[in-house]
Structure formats: structure tokens, C-alpha cells
Amino acid sequence: MATTTLATLLTNSSTRRVVDVDDDQNHLSRLPPITDSISTIHAFISKWDPHSSLSSRFLRATTHLHSYLLYLAASPARSSRNELMRTNSLLQSAMNCLDQELRNHLSISDVHTLTDTISTVRSIVETMLSTGYGEECLTTYQSIHRAAVMSQLNQLGFDLYANRTRKLRKLKWEVLENRIQSWIDALQKAVWSVFFHEKQLSDKIFGASAQSVRDSVFATIISDIAGTFFSFPEIVCTKHVKRVPERLFRLLDLYKSLSDLIPDIESVFASEPVSSVKTKVMSSLTKLSVSIQTILYEFERSIQKDTTKIQTAPGGQVLALTWYVMNYLLSLSNYEAPLRVILADVPQDSDTSSIQSFDSDNRYGSPVSVRISWLLLVLLRKLESKAEKYNDVALSYLFLVNNVYYMAKKVDISTLKESFGDEWVAVHMTKVRRYMEGHVRSGWAHVSAALPVKDEETVERVREFEMVFHKVVKEREGWVIVDPVLRNEVRLLVESMLVPAYRGWYQVYRGKMEVRFAPEDVQNQVLGLYEGSSSGSGSGSGSGKLLRRFGCYLPQQGDMSVRFQIEGSKGTGG
């Protein structure tokens, strides 16, 4: 509402009126002589000091003078023009003093300590309203309180001017991320310590006026300031989050912080004059929701269409993609509450239909668990696709052992297990063991078949075995099984295939021909496999480019405000 319009409303709601002449004379007859009021006002003005206390006698005299002015204006026959002008001039001087008093009382303390002077401020306001100076009163009150509210927000870390749309859109994400945290930190205090407190002050100071007036006063001070404050998340979404999966977590932080305060916001901004603020809040939540849904969709597409040049991990190690996605999903699971609301609002299309049919028997319960489970399936399919890129079937199986084990273990030791349970982990560990068996079968069966078994073929078979075994061991020096327990199990499986049979032959024929490997040599070389090369580990292969593709940062479990940039090769741990 414009200041002048509100001032009219204030004046109409006050005691200002053009009275009936007879009624007014009866009213004046009950008051002290006008000369007494004029003397009181002259004395106050002549000795006025901004640091002196304001007397109730001066306020009563001012109201009396205003009534006298109305009386003179309503009965020109009983007064001279000069008397009317002198009375009006004196009233104007008194109002100038009151306006300055109002400024002083509003300025001596901030919005929060103003309580000490509310009684005096309310008396000044009521006097100015009742004497027809509503516009001046509102202008003073509004300008000082708007400045106080902006100062309070600035102290909370939100600069109203620095966070306007044009300025925010020019910021780099790293700078904006700090602004986001500042906004989140300020949000609750802004709602209660600034906006709600300002509403209380408006209700108290303008308490003699109608509720509609009090609501309108609050609106003239707060509406555009609060609108700018609550539009911050929407501006962030508009410019800075396209196709960058990692930024999802900051949007979720914003969404959760804002949605948690919806009941409080609706309470503070319940009246019609400030309804635009609630509209702005809901607009920001809607924009955040849409952006979060979009990023999740883009994240899924990034997994499906990963086109990094390095399609396989050397030695069958854990792929950077696996490492990143699992940590990403773990971080995602920390936002169960906001995601439950956001994902429930996803519009129906072919993609969401696929996800819903995937959980047609409602195994996973919440929409969040369904979406995470779907993304795990998307990752698993991508890993199976990448496994086919290996030229060696045994290495392909080893790649699946490492990557699927990493997925299952990550679920087993994290909060993800609360959603998927022991059954999910058991199913995928069974897959891991099938891959292990496939690796041993495809990678070592031909070596076992080369063991010498017949006397007439002994020399040739020994040479063949030595050649095959040496070649296999040499080729697999860089192969790795990242988990030490699985590594030992595979070693023992291979050892049981080769060493007992070789030892039995060796004990019979070791003195009859030259033999390159003793049984202990075969055993030691098998037990030395799957450690990987010393040059690095799997998640580093292509990790720099991949993680830059995924947004440059890796979200960390339990602390979305902490990020670290991935540069070059990193280990497979965690």
C-alpha cells in the first residue's frame, strides 16, 4: 500500500473530524482554556531539547489545540483569519517537535531494544494521528524502521543490495555458495527476530488503530524487504545450477531450511497486505523443487551416457564413476525429509513411469529409497556395459568384483542400509561371488588344464605349464582386488586349483627332469597376485575429467557445507 493511501486510512481511523459546531463548543467547554494549552505549547517549543523527556501535558495540549483549530475552521464567523492561521502555525510547530521526538525515540536503539520506549512512541504516534498528521508520522516511522530492518538483516549476514538479482547472477559458484550458507544461517533469525518482532512493534505502536491499519503499516515496512530476502533461493536456481549434479546439495539445504519454517512464515505473514511475501516463499520452494528434480534427472543421464575416454579401470580397479556415484547417493540419503516431498511431486512421464514400475511391489517404501535404488540399478547396468570393454574375460569379471563389492559394502556400512536392508546387500554380495567364480574359472582353468598328468607327456606338459603359468602371472601383476578378504579368497581358490596337483606330480618327478618351479614357487607367486601395481589405484583413472564432468566436487557424508576438489588421481578408499 502506498504511503499516502495508508496515511489516509490512518487519518480516517483517527479522531480527526470536522465536528458539529455546537458539539465542538460543548467539547471545548469541558477542556482547560485554550490559552493554557497555547502557553504550554509555547513553553515546550521554546525550551525544547531532544534529550529532555516528553511530557504528557504537552501531548494533551497539542490535542486540545487541534480541537480548537477544527472549531475555528468549522465556524469562520466566530474567528478571524489571522487567529486561524496563528493556531495552525503553532500546531505545525508542535508537530515538527513531535516528529523530531519520534525520530529520536526510534533512532536511539535498534528494533530489538525499542521495547523500552514503546509507551512514549505510541503516545507520539497517537497524538500525530489524532491531529491529522498521519502521513508525516508514517513517513518517519517507515523510513527509520525500514533502515533498522535492513541493518538487522545485514548483521545476520544478508546484505539486501548485494543480493539483488543482477548482482547475484554475476557471482561465481564458489562465492555464491558462501552466500547460500549465510542466508541459511540468517533465515530463522530473520523470520522471528526481525520480521515477527517488527510485526509485534507495529501492533503495539499503532494499537489504537484498526487491525487493517496495523497490518498495512507492517506491510509498508516489510513487504519488499522480505520479498527480496525470500527470493534469494529462486535467483540461485535461475542462474547457477544447470547440469551440475553436485550443486543439488546446496539446493536441498535451501529447500529444507525454508520448508521447515513454512508454519512460522505463514503465521508472521498471515494478513492480506503481506500475502505477496508468502507467494514469494512458495515460488522459491517451487523453483527449488523443479531444479532439484532436473538435477536428479541430469545426474541419471550422466551415469547412463558417461563418455569419458577411459572406459575401463586398469587392473579391474574401482572406477571413478562408481566411487563418485556411491558417495553422491550416500549424501543424497541424508535428505530423506525434503526429498520425500519433492519426489512425490514429480510429474508423470515415461522416465518416472519406469522408476515406479521398477518398485511396483513397493519394496523400498519411500520415493527417496525408490529413486536411490533406481540410480543404483542404473550404475550397475553401466558397470556391466563397461565390463564388456575389456579384452580379457577374466579381467572383466574382476572389474565387476571390485565395483559391485564397493557398491554393496558402501550400502552395508552406511545409512543406506536403513532403506535397503540386509537382503539388498546379500543379493549383491551373491553377485560378487558369482563374478569371483567367473574370474577364477575364465582366468585359471586353462592354467590348471596345462598341469602335467601323463608320464609320456610329462616333459612337454611341464614346459607348457611353466610357460602358461609364467605368462599369466606376468600379465596379471597389475590386477587388483581392492578388498583384502576377497583378495585372499580368490588367491586360495587359485591355489587350490594348482598347488595340490602340482605338488603331487613334483614329488614324483622332481629328480627325473629339470623343473623351473617348485610347489612353493607356484604358491608364493599366486599368493602375491591381486595387489595391483605400485603406480596408482583404480578410482584415479580418468577421475579428474570425470569429476569435473560431474561438477568438480565430491559431496561428503554428514557435512554438505564441506567440499574438496578432485585433482588428478585419487585412491579407492572410502
mmCIF file of C-alpha atoms in Angstrom, residues 159-349:
data_model
loop_
_atom_site.group_PDB
_atom_site.id
_atom_site.type_symbol
_atom_site.label_atom_id
_atom_site.label_comp_id
_atom_site.label_asym_id
_atom_site.label_seq_id
_atom_site.Cartn_x
_atom_site.Cartn_y
_atom_site.Cartn_z
ATOM 1 C CA ASP A 159 23.028 -7.541 2.510
ATOM 2 C CA LEU A 160 19.821 -6.534 0.760
ATOM 3 C CA TYR A 161 21.540 -4.659 -2.050
ATOM 4 C CA ALA A 162 24.401 -7.099 -2.600
ATOM 5 C CA ASN A 163 21.920 -9.946 -3.034
ATOM 6 C CA ARG A 164 19.680 -8.474 -5.692
ATOM 7 C CA THR A 165 19.131 -10.479 -8.870
ATOM 8 C CA ARG A 166 21.573 -8.654 -11.130
ATOM 9 C CA LYS A 167 24.443 -8.857 -8.643
ATOM 10 C CA LEU A 168 23.872 -12.498 -7.711
ATOM 11 C CA ARG A 169 23.842 -13.638 -11.318
ATOM 12 C CA LYS A 170 27.355 -12.289 -11.827
ATOM 13 C CA LEU A 171 28.877 -14.290 -8.972
ATOM 14 C CA LYS A 172 30.960 -17.411 -9.368
ATOM 15 C CA TRP A 173 29.518 -20.506 -7.737
ATOM 16 C CA GLU A 174 32.236 -20.651 -5.073
ATOM 17 C CA VAL A 175 31.323 -17.147 -3.902
ATOM 18 C CA LEU A 176 27.605 -17.782 -4.178
ATOM 19 C CA GLU A 177 27.941 -20.940 -2.099
ATOM 20 C CA ASN A 178 29.169 -18.834 0.810
ATOM 21 C CA ARG A 179 26.178 -16.524 0.303
ATOM 22 C CA ILE A 180 23.872 -19.548 0.428
ATOM 23 C CA GLN A 181 25.286 -20.629 3.766
ATOM 24 C CA SER A 182 24.959 -17.097 5.117
ATOM 25 C CA TRP A 183 21.321 -16.986 4.005
ATOM 26 C CA ILE A 184 20.565 -20.351 5.634
ATOM 27 C CA ASP A 185 22.244 -19.225 8.854
ATOM 28 C CA ALA A 186 20.210 -15.999 8.835
ATOM 29 C CA LEU A 187 16.842 -17.493 7.876
ATOM 30 C CA GLN A 188 15.328 -18.446 11.215
ATOM 31 C CA LYS A 189 16.539 -15.307 12.975
ATOM 32 C CA ALA A 190 15.245 -13.178 10.118
ATOM 33 C CA VAL A 191 11.761 -14.682 10.424
ATOM 34 C CA TRP A 192 11.491 -14.406 14.194
ATOM 35 C CA SER A 193 13.969 -11.805 15.407
ATOM 36 C CA VAL A 194 13.389 -9.339 12.573
ATOM 37 C CA PHE A 195 10.095 -9.862 10.714
ATOM 38 C CA PHE A 196 7.971 -11.171 13.585
ATOM 39 C CA HIS A 197 9.418 -8.630 16.012
ATOM 40 C CA GLU A 198 8.618 -5.847 13.565
ATOM 41 C CA LYS A 199 5.044 -7.107 13.355
ATOM 42 C CA GLN A 200 4.792 -7.007 17.149
ATOM 43 C CA LEU A 201 6.052 -3.431 17.185
ATOM 44 C CA SER A 202 3.555 -2.336 14.551
ATOM 45 C CA ASP A 203 0.737 -3.922 16.552
ATOM 46 C CA LYS A 204 1.830 -2.243 19.776
ATOM 47 C CA ILE A 205 2.724 1.203 18.496
ATOM 48 C CA PHE A 206 -0.343 1.504 16.259
ATOM 49 C CA GLY A 207 -2.515 -0.353 18.753
ATOM 50 C CA ALA A 208 -5.154 2.381 18.867
ATOM 51 C CA SER A 209 -5.812 1.926 15.152
ATOM 52 C CA ALA A 210 -7.813 -0.814 13.450
ATOM 53 C CA GLN A 211 -6.158 -4.185 12.721
ATOM 54 C CA SER A 212 -6.239 -3.438 8.997
ATOM 55 C CA VAL A 213 -4.194 -0.317 9.681
ATOM 56 C CA ARG A 214 -1.646 -2.198 11.795
ATOM 57 C CA ASP A 215 -1.300 -4.845 9.095
ATOM 58 C CA SER A 216 -0.819 -2.171 6.433
ATOM 59 C CA VAL A 217 1.842 -0.373 8.460
ATOM 60 C CA PHE A 218 3.709 -3.662 8.834
ATOM 61 C CA ALA A 219 3.365 -4.284 5.094
ATOM 62 C CA THR A 220 4.798 -0.888 4.080
ATOM 63 C CA ILE A 221 7.930 -1.622 6.096
ATOM 64 C CA ILE A 222 8.436 -5.323 5.457
ATOM 65 C CA SER A 223 6.855 -6.478 2.186
ATOM 66 C CA ASP A 224 9.536 -5.605 -0.363
ATOM 67 C CA ILE A 225 12.412 -6.300 2.054
ATOM 68 C CA ALA A 226 11.069 -9.737 2.956
ATOM 69 C CA GLY A 227 10.221 -10.360 -0.701
ATOM 70 C CA THR A 228 13.846 -9.725 -1.676
ATOM 71 C CA PHE A 229 15.082 -11.884 1.181
ATOM 72 C CA PHE A 230 12.848 -14.843 0.306
ATOM 73 C CA SER A 231 13.525 -14.562 -3.433
ATOM 74 C CA PHE A 232 17.188 -15.464 -2.859
ATOM 75 C CA PRO A 233 16.721 -19.253 -3.425
ATOM 76 C CA GLU A 234 14.807 -18.641 -6.641
ATOM 77 C CA ILE A 235 17.581 -16.415 -8.000
ATOM 78 C CA VAL A 236 20.153 -19.107 -7.154
ATOM 79 C CA CYS A 237 18.139 -21.678 -9.113
ATOM 80 C CA THR A 238 17.642 -19.428 -12.113
ATOM 81 C CA LYS A 239 21.291 -18.899 -12.938
ATOM 82 C CA HIS A 240 23.671 -21.271 -11.238
ATOM 83 C CA VAL A 241 22.525 -24.885 -11.142
ATOM 84 C CA LYS A 242 22.078 -26.138 -14.696
ATOM 85 C CA ARG A 243 23.515 -29.617 -15.305
ATOM 86 C CA VAL A 244 25.804 -29.567 -12.242
ATOM 87 C CA PRO A 245 24.823 -32.541 -10.036
ATOM 88 C CA GLU A 246 26.941 -31.594 -7.043
ATOM 89 C CA ARG A 247 25.081 -28.316 -6.578
ATOM 90 C CA LEU A 248 21.994 -30.329 -5.760
ATOM 91 C CA PHE A 249 23.035 -30.497 -2.118
ATOM 92 C CA ARG A 250 23.089 -26.747 -1.669
ATOM 93 C CA LEU A 251 19.609 -26.555 -3.189
ATOM 94 C CA LEU A 252 18.456 -29.251 -0.791
ATOM 95 C CA ASP A 253 19.939 -27.278 2.088
ATOM 96 C CA LEU A 254 17.957 -24.240 0.927
ATOM 97 C CA TYR A 255 14.760 -26.229 0.423
ATOM 98 C CA LYS A 256 14.937 -27.938 3.813
ATOM 99 C CA SER A 257 15.717 -24.734 5.696
ATOM 100 C CA LEU A 258 12.893 -22.819 4.033
ATOM 101 C CA SER A 259 10.257 -25.570 4.116
ATOM 102 C CA ASP A 260 10.903 -26.240 7.812
ATOM 103 C CA LEU A 261 9.886 -22.643 8.548
ATOM 104 C CA ILE A 262 6.698 -22.565 6.467
ATOM 105 C CA PRO A 263 4.359 -22.682 9.519
ATOM 106 C CA ASP A 264 6.261 -19.785 11.110
ATOM 107 C CA ILE A 265 6.280 -17.772 7.885
ATOM 108 C CA GLU A 266 2.541 -18.289 7.424
ATOM 109 C CA SER A 267 1.996 -17.078 10.968
ATOM 110 C CA VAL A 268 4.087 -13.922 10.587
ATOM 111 C CA PHE A 269 2.722 -13.052 7.141
ATOM 112 C CA ALA A 270 -0.882 -14.124 7.684
ATOM 113 C CA SER A 271 -2.575 -10.828 6.796
ATOM 114 C CA GLU A 272 -3.657 -9.875 3.287
ATOM 115 C CA PRO A 273 -1.327 -6.831 2.891
ATOM 116 C CA VAL A 274 1.738 -9.112 3.216
ATOM 117 C CA SER A 275 0.333 -12.063 1.272
ATOM 118 C CA SER A 276 2.820 -11.328 -1.516
ATOM 119 C CA VAL A 277 5.607 -12.447 0.826
ATOM 120 C CA LYS A 278 4.026 -15.898 1.228
ATOM 121 C CA THR A 279 3.616 -16.046 -2.538
ATOM 122 C CA LYS A 280 7.324 -15.322 -2.947
ATOM 123 C CA VAL A 281 8.244 -18.042 -0.443
ATOM 124 C CA MET A 282 6.122 -20.628 -2.255
ATOM 125 C CA SER A 283 7.597 -19.516 -5.581
ATOM 126 C CA SER A 284 11.120 -20.100 -4.244
ATOM 127 C CA LEU A 285 10.161 -23.546 -2.932
ATOM 128 C CA THR A 286 8.589 -24.473 -6.259
ATOM 129 C CA LYS A 287 11.641 -23.316 -8.188
ATOM 130 C CA LEU A 288 13.932 -25.233 -5.845
ATOM 131 C CA SER A 289 11.814 -28.361 -6.238
ATOM 132 C CA VAL A 290 11.869 -28.175 -10.033
ATOM 133 C CA SER A 291 15.622 -27.542 -10.093
ATOM 134 C CA ILE A 292 16.279 -30.470 -7.757
ATOM 135 C CA GLN A 293 14.169 -32.786 -9.904
ATOM 136 C CA THR A 294 16.006 -31.587 -13.013
ATOM 137 C CA ILE A 295 19.432 -32.156 -11.472
ATOM 138 C CA LEU A 296 18.500 -35.675 -10.391
ATOM 139 C CA TYR A 297 17.361 -36.407 -13.919
ATOM 140 C CA GLU A 298 20.598 -34.983 -15.345
ATOM 141 C CA PHE A 299 22.600 -36.987 -12.825
ATOM 142 C CA GLU A 300 20.964 -40.187 -14.035
ATOM 143 C CA ARG A 301 21.642 -39.255 -17.646
ATOM 144 C CA SER A 302 25.283 -38.517 -16.793
ATOM 145 C CA ILE A 303 25.672 -42.044 -15.451
ATOM 146 C CA GLN A 304 23.972 -43.609 -18.449
ATOM 147 C CA LYS A 305 25.858 -41.559 -21.014
ATOM 148 C CA ASP A 306 29.268 -41.373 -19.393
ATOM 149 C CA THR A 307 31.592 -40.901 -22.343
ATOM 150 C CA THR A 308 34.943 -40.418 -20.637
ATOM 151 C CA LYS A 309 37.768 -41.576 -22.887
ATOM 152 C CA ILE A 310 38.979 -44.127 -20.354
ATOM 153 C CA GLN A 311 36.152 -46.670 -20.415
ATOM 154 C CA THR A 312 37.868 -49.224 -18.155
ATOM 155 C CA ALA A 313 39.907 -49.108 -14.958
ATOM 156 C CA PRO A 314 43.451 -50.559 -15.156
ATOM 157 C CA GLY A 315 43.699 -53.854 -13.324
ATOM 158 C CA GLY A 316 39.933 -54.032 -12.813
ATOM 159 C CA GLN A 317 40.011 -51.422 -10.065
ATOM 160 C CA VAL A 318 37.096 -49.404 -8.688
ATOM 161 C CA LEU A 319 36.044 -46.947 -11.371
ATOM 162 C CA ALA A 320 35.933 -43.231 -10.576
ATOM 163 C CA LEU A 321 32.304 -43.308 -11.684
ATOM 164 C CA THR A 322 31.439 -45.944 -9.062
ATOM 165 C CA TRP A 323 33.277 -44.115 -6.343
ATOM 166 C CA TYR A 324 31.606 -40.793 -7.161
ATOM 167 C CA VAL A 325 28.062 -42.094 -7.608
ATOM 168 C CA MET A 326 28.054 -44.104 -4.381
ATOM 169 C CA ASN A 327 29.288 -41.169 -2.319
ATOM 170 C CA TYR A 328 26.767 -38.956 -4.087
ATOM 171 C CA LEU A 329 23.893 -41.319 -3.264
ATOM 172 C CA LEU A 330 25.056 -41.635 0.316
ATOM 173 C CA SER A 331 24.934 -37.853 0.642
ATOM 174 C CA LEU A 332 21.521 -37.858 -1.025
ATOM 175 C CA SER A 333 20.152 -40.238 1.607
ATOM 176 C CA ASN A 334 20.800 -37.600 4.275
ATOM 177 C CA TYR A 335 17.959 -35.521 2.779
ATOM 178 C CA GLU A 336 15.139 -38.021 3.200
ATOM 179 C CA ALA A 337 12.588 -35.499 4.532
ATOM 180 C CA PRO A 338 12.785 -32.804 1.818
ATOM 181 C CA LEU A 339 13.269 -35.327 -0.990
ATOM 182 C CA ARG A 340 10.170 -37.230 0.089
ATOM 183 C CA VAL A 341 8.104 -34.112 -0.625
ATOM 184 C CA ILE A 342 9.980 -33.117 -3.774
ATOM 185 C CA LEU A 343 9.902 -36.551 -5.420
ATOM 186 C CA ALA A 344 6.244 -37.030 -4.569
ATOM 187 C CA ASP A 345 5.525 -34.003 -6.791
ATOM 188 C CA VAL A 346 7.430 -35.291 -9.831
ATOM 189 C CA PRO A 347 5.131 -35.059 -12.885
ATOM 190 C CA GLN A 348 4.260 -38.297 -14.659
ATOM 191 C CA ASP A 349 6.263 -39.093 -17.788
#
